[in-house]
Short mmCIF file of C-alpha atoms in Angstrom, two decimals:
data_model
loop_
_atom_site.label_atom_id
_atom_site.label_comp_id
_atom_site.label_asym_id
_atom_site.label_seq_id
_atom_site.Cartn_x
_atom_site.Cartn_y
_atom_site.Cartn_z
CA UNK A 7 0.00 0.00 0.00
CA UNK A 8 1.37 3.38 -0.97
CA UNK A 9 1.64 5.93 1.80
CA UNK A 10 1.14 9.54 0.73
CA UNK A 11 2.06 12.51 2.86
CA UNK A 12 -0.43 15.29 3.00
CA UNK A 13 0.75 18.89 3.24
CA UNK A 14 0.59 20.36 6.75
CA UNK A 15 -2.32 22.59 5.80
CA UNK A 16 -4.45 19.49 5.20
CA UNK A 17 -3.48 17.33 8.21
CA UNK A 18 -5.83 17.55 11.17
CA UNK A 19 -4.21 18.66 14.42
CA UNK A 20 -4.38 16.51 17.53
CA UNK A 21 -4.77 17.70 21.11
CA UNK A 22 -1.08 16.95 21.60
CA UNK A 23 -0.18 19.16 18.63
CA UNK A 24 -2.23 22.00 20.14
CA UNK A 25 -0.64 21.48 23.57
CA UNK A 26 2.88 21.55 22.09
CA UNK A 27 2.07 24.79 20.30
CA UNK A 28 0.68 26.39 23.47
CA UNK A 29 3.81 25.26 25.34
CA UNK A 30 6.03 26.84 22.66
CA UNK A 31 4.02 30.07 22.84
CA UNK A 32 4.39 30.09 26.64
CA UNK A 33 8.16 29.76 26.29
CA UNK A 34 8.22 32.61 23.77
CA UNK A 35 6.09 34.74 26.12
CA UNK A 36 8.40 34.02 29.06
CA UNK A 37 11.41 34.92 26.89
CA UNK A 38 9.81 38.28 26.08
CA UNK A 39 9.28 37.48 22.39
CA UNK A 40 5.50 38.01 22.64
CA UNK A 41 3.56 40.64 24.56
CA UNK A 42 0.55 39.60 26.63
CA UNK A 43 -2.06 40.47 24.01
CA UNK A 44 -0.23 38.65 21.21
CA UNK A 45 0.29 35.64 23.48
CA UNK A 46 -3.41 35.48 24.40
CA UNK A 47 -4.45 35.84 20.75
CA UNK A 48 -2.12 33.09 19.58
CA UNK A 49 -3.07 30.72 22.40
CA UNK A 50 -6.74 31.19 21.54
CA UNK A 51 -5.99 30.49 17.89
CA UNK A 52 -3.93 27.42 18.82
CA UNK A 53 -6.69 25.96 20.97
CA UNK A 54 -9.23 26.40 18.17
CA UNK A 55 -6.93 25.25 15.35
CA UNK A 56 -8.13 22.33 13.27
CA UNK A 57 -5.13 21.80 10.97
CA UNK A 58 -1.42 21.42 11.70
CA UNK A 59 -0.70 24.20 9.20
CA UNK A 60 -2.68 26.64 11.34
CA UNK A 61 -0.53 25.70 14.34
CA UNK A 62 2.69 26.10 12.37
CA UNK A 63 1.74 29.60 11.31
CA UNK A 64 1.38 30.58 14.99
CA UNK A 65 5.00 29.70 15.77
CA UNK A 66 6.64 30.30 12.37
CA UNK A 67 8.20 33.61 13.44
CA UNK A 68 9.56 32.15 16.70
CA UNK A 69 12.97 30.49 16.96
CA UNK A 70 13.22 26.96 18.25
CA UNK A 71 11.03 23.91 18.05
CA UNK A 72 8.16 23.84 15.63
CA UNK A 73 5.04 21.71 15.67
CA UNK A 74 6.01 18.35 14.16
CA UNK A 75 4.03 17.03 11.24
CA UNK A 76 2.59 13.70 12.33
CA UNK A 77 3.84 10.74 10.38
CA UNK A 78 1.23 8.51 8.85
CA UNK A 79 0.85 5.30 10.81
CA UNK A 80 0.75 2.13 8.76
CA UNK A 81 -2.46 0.19 9.10
CA UNK A 82 -2.19 -2.93 11.19
CA UNK A 83 -3.16 -6.12 9.54
CA UNK A 84 -5.41 -8.32 11.62
CA UNK A 85 -3.53 -11.43 12.63
CA UNK A 86 -5.40 -14.52 13.63
CA UNK A 87 -2.47 -16.23 15.30
CA UNK A 88 -1.54 -16.26 18.98
CA UNK A 89 -0.61 -13.00 20.65
CA UNK A 90 3.11 -12.27 20.84
CA UNK A 91 4.69 -13.35 24.09
CA UNK A 92 6.82 -11.18 26.29
CA UNK A 93 6.34 -8.31 28.69
CA UNK A 94 3.51 -5.98 27.82
CA UNK A 95 5.21 -3.00 29.45
CA UNK A 96 8.99 -2.48 29.25
CA UNK A 97 10.51 -3.63 32.52
CA UNK A 98 12.52 -0.45 32.99
CA UNK A 99 9.42 1.74 32.69
CA UNK A 100 7.41 -0.51 34.96
CA UNK A 101 10.21 -0.58 37.54
CA UNK A 102 10.44 3.23 37.46
CA UNK A 103 6.70 3.53 38.14
CA UNK A 104 7.00 1.18 41.12
CA UNK A 105 9.98 3.14 42.47
CA UNK A 106 7.78 6.26 42.46
CA UNK A 107 5.03 4.30 44.20
CA UNK A 108 7.47 3.06 46.84
CA UNK A 109 8.78 6.58 47.47
CA UNK A 110 5.28 8.00 47.89
CA UNK A 111 4.37 5.01 50.09
CA UNK A 112 7.28 5.86 52.38
CA UNK A 113 6.30 9.53 52.47
CA UNK A 114 2.62 8.84 53.21
CA UNK A 115 3.53 6.26 55.84
CA UNK A 116 5.78 8.83 57.49
CA UNK A 117 2.95 11.37 57.53
CA UNK A 118 0.59 8.75 58.97
CA UNK A 119 3.09 7.72 61.66
CA UNK A 120 3.86 11.35 62.56
CA UNK A 121 0.16 12.21 62.84
CA UNK A 122 -0.44 9.13 64.98
CA UNK A 123 2.46 9.90 67.31
CA UNK A 124 1.48 13.56 67.66
CA UNK A 125 -2.15 12.59 68.26
CA UNK A 126 -1.20 10.14 70.99
CA UNK A 127 -2.97 7.15 69.44
CA UNK A 128 -2.65 5.06 66.30
CA UNK A 129 -5.13 6.13 63.63
CA UNK A 130 -6.27 3.73 60.89
CA UNK A 131 -3.70 3.34 58.12
CA UNK A 132 -5.29 5.75 55.63
CA UNK A 133 -2.42 5.62 53.07
CA UNK A 134 -3.71 2.17 52.14
CA UNK A 135 -6.49 3.72 50.04
CA UNK A 136 -4.43 5.94 47.66
CA UNK A 137 -1.56 3.45 47.53
CA UNK A 138 -3.93 0.57 46.82
CA UNK A 139 -5.64 2.44 43.99
CA UNK A 140 -2.29 3.46 42.51
CA UNK A 141 -0.97 -0.12 42.73
CA UNK A 142 -4.13 -1.42 41.04
CA UNK A 143 -3.67 1.06 38.19
CA UNK A 144 -0.01 0.07 37.78
CA UNK A 145 -0.91 -3.61 37.67
CA UNK A 146 -3.75 -2.96 35.22
CA UNK A 147 -1.43 -0.95 32.95
CA UNK A 148 0.95 -3.90 32.86
CA UNK A 149 -1.86 -6.28 31.92
CA UNK A 150 -3.74 -3.97 29.52
CA UNK A 151 -1.34 -1.41 28.03
CA UNK A 152 -3.03 1.75 26.76
CA UNK A 153 -1.23 1.70 23.42
CA UNK A 154 -3.10 -1.42 22.40
CA UNK A 155 -5.85 -1.02 19.83
CA UNK A 156 -9.16 -2.73 20.60
CA UNK A 157 -10.03 -5.72 18.41
#
C-alpha cells in the first residue's frame, strides 16, 4: 500500500499538537518574544486550530522547536495467530513507576506515623487507600497497556 504525505495545511491537528504549540508560545512569552495580548491571541488560535498548518503559522516567526508534522501510521493487519509473548510494558518503565510508588508510600507512611504519634494514638492506616488504587492502576497498565488497539 502506498503511503502519501499530506501537506501540513491538510493534516488535522491533535490535542497533543495544540498542547505543544501552546507550550512553545508560553516559552516565547516568558522569553519576552511576545507581549501579553499577542500571546493570548495566539493561544486562543492554537486551541481552536483544526489543521497542523494553522498551528505552524502561529509559531513560524519564533525560533526553536516547531510543531512536528505527524507521520502517517501504517495500518495494522489483523492477525489470527496467537498473541506475541513477552512483557507488555517495558521492565525499565514498569520498575520506574513502582519506584515512584514506593517513594510515595514511604512519604505517606511517614505522615501517617507522625500524625499518629502527635495525636497520641494510632489512627487507621489511611495511606492504604491511595496506595492501593495506585498499585491497582499500575498492575492494570501492565496487563492492559493503553497503546493497544481494541479488536
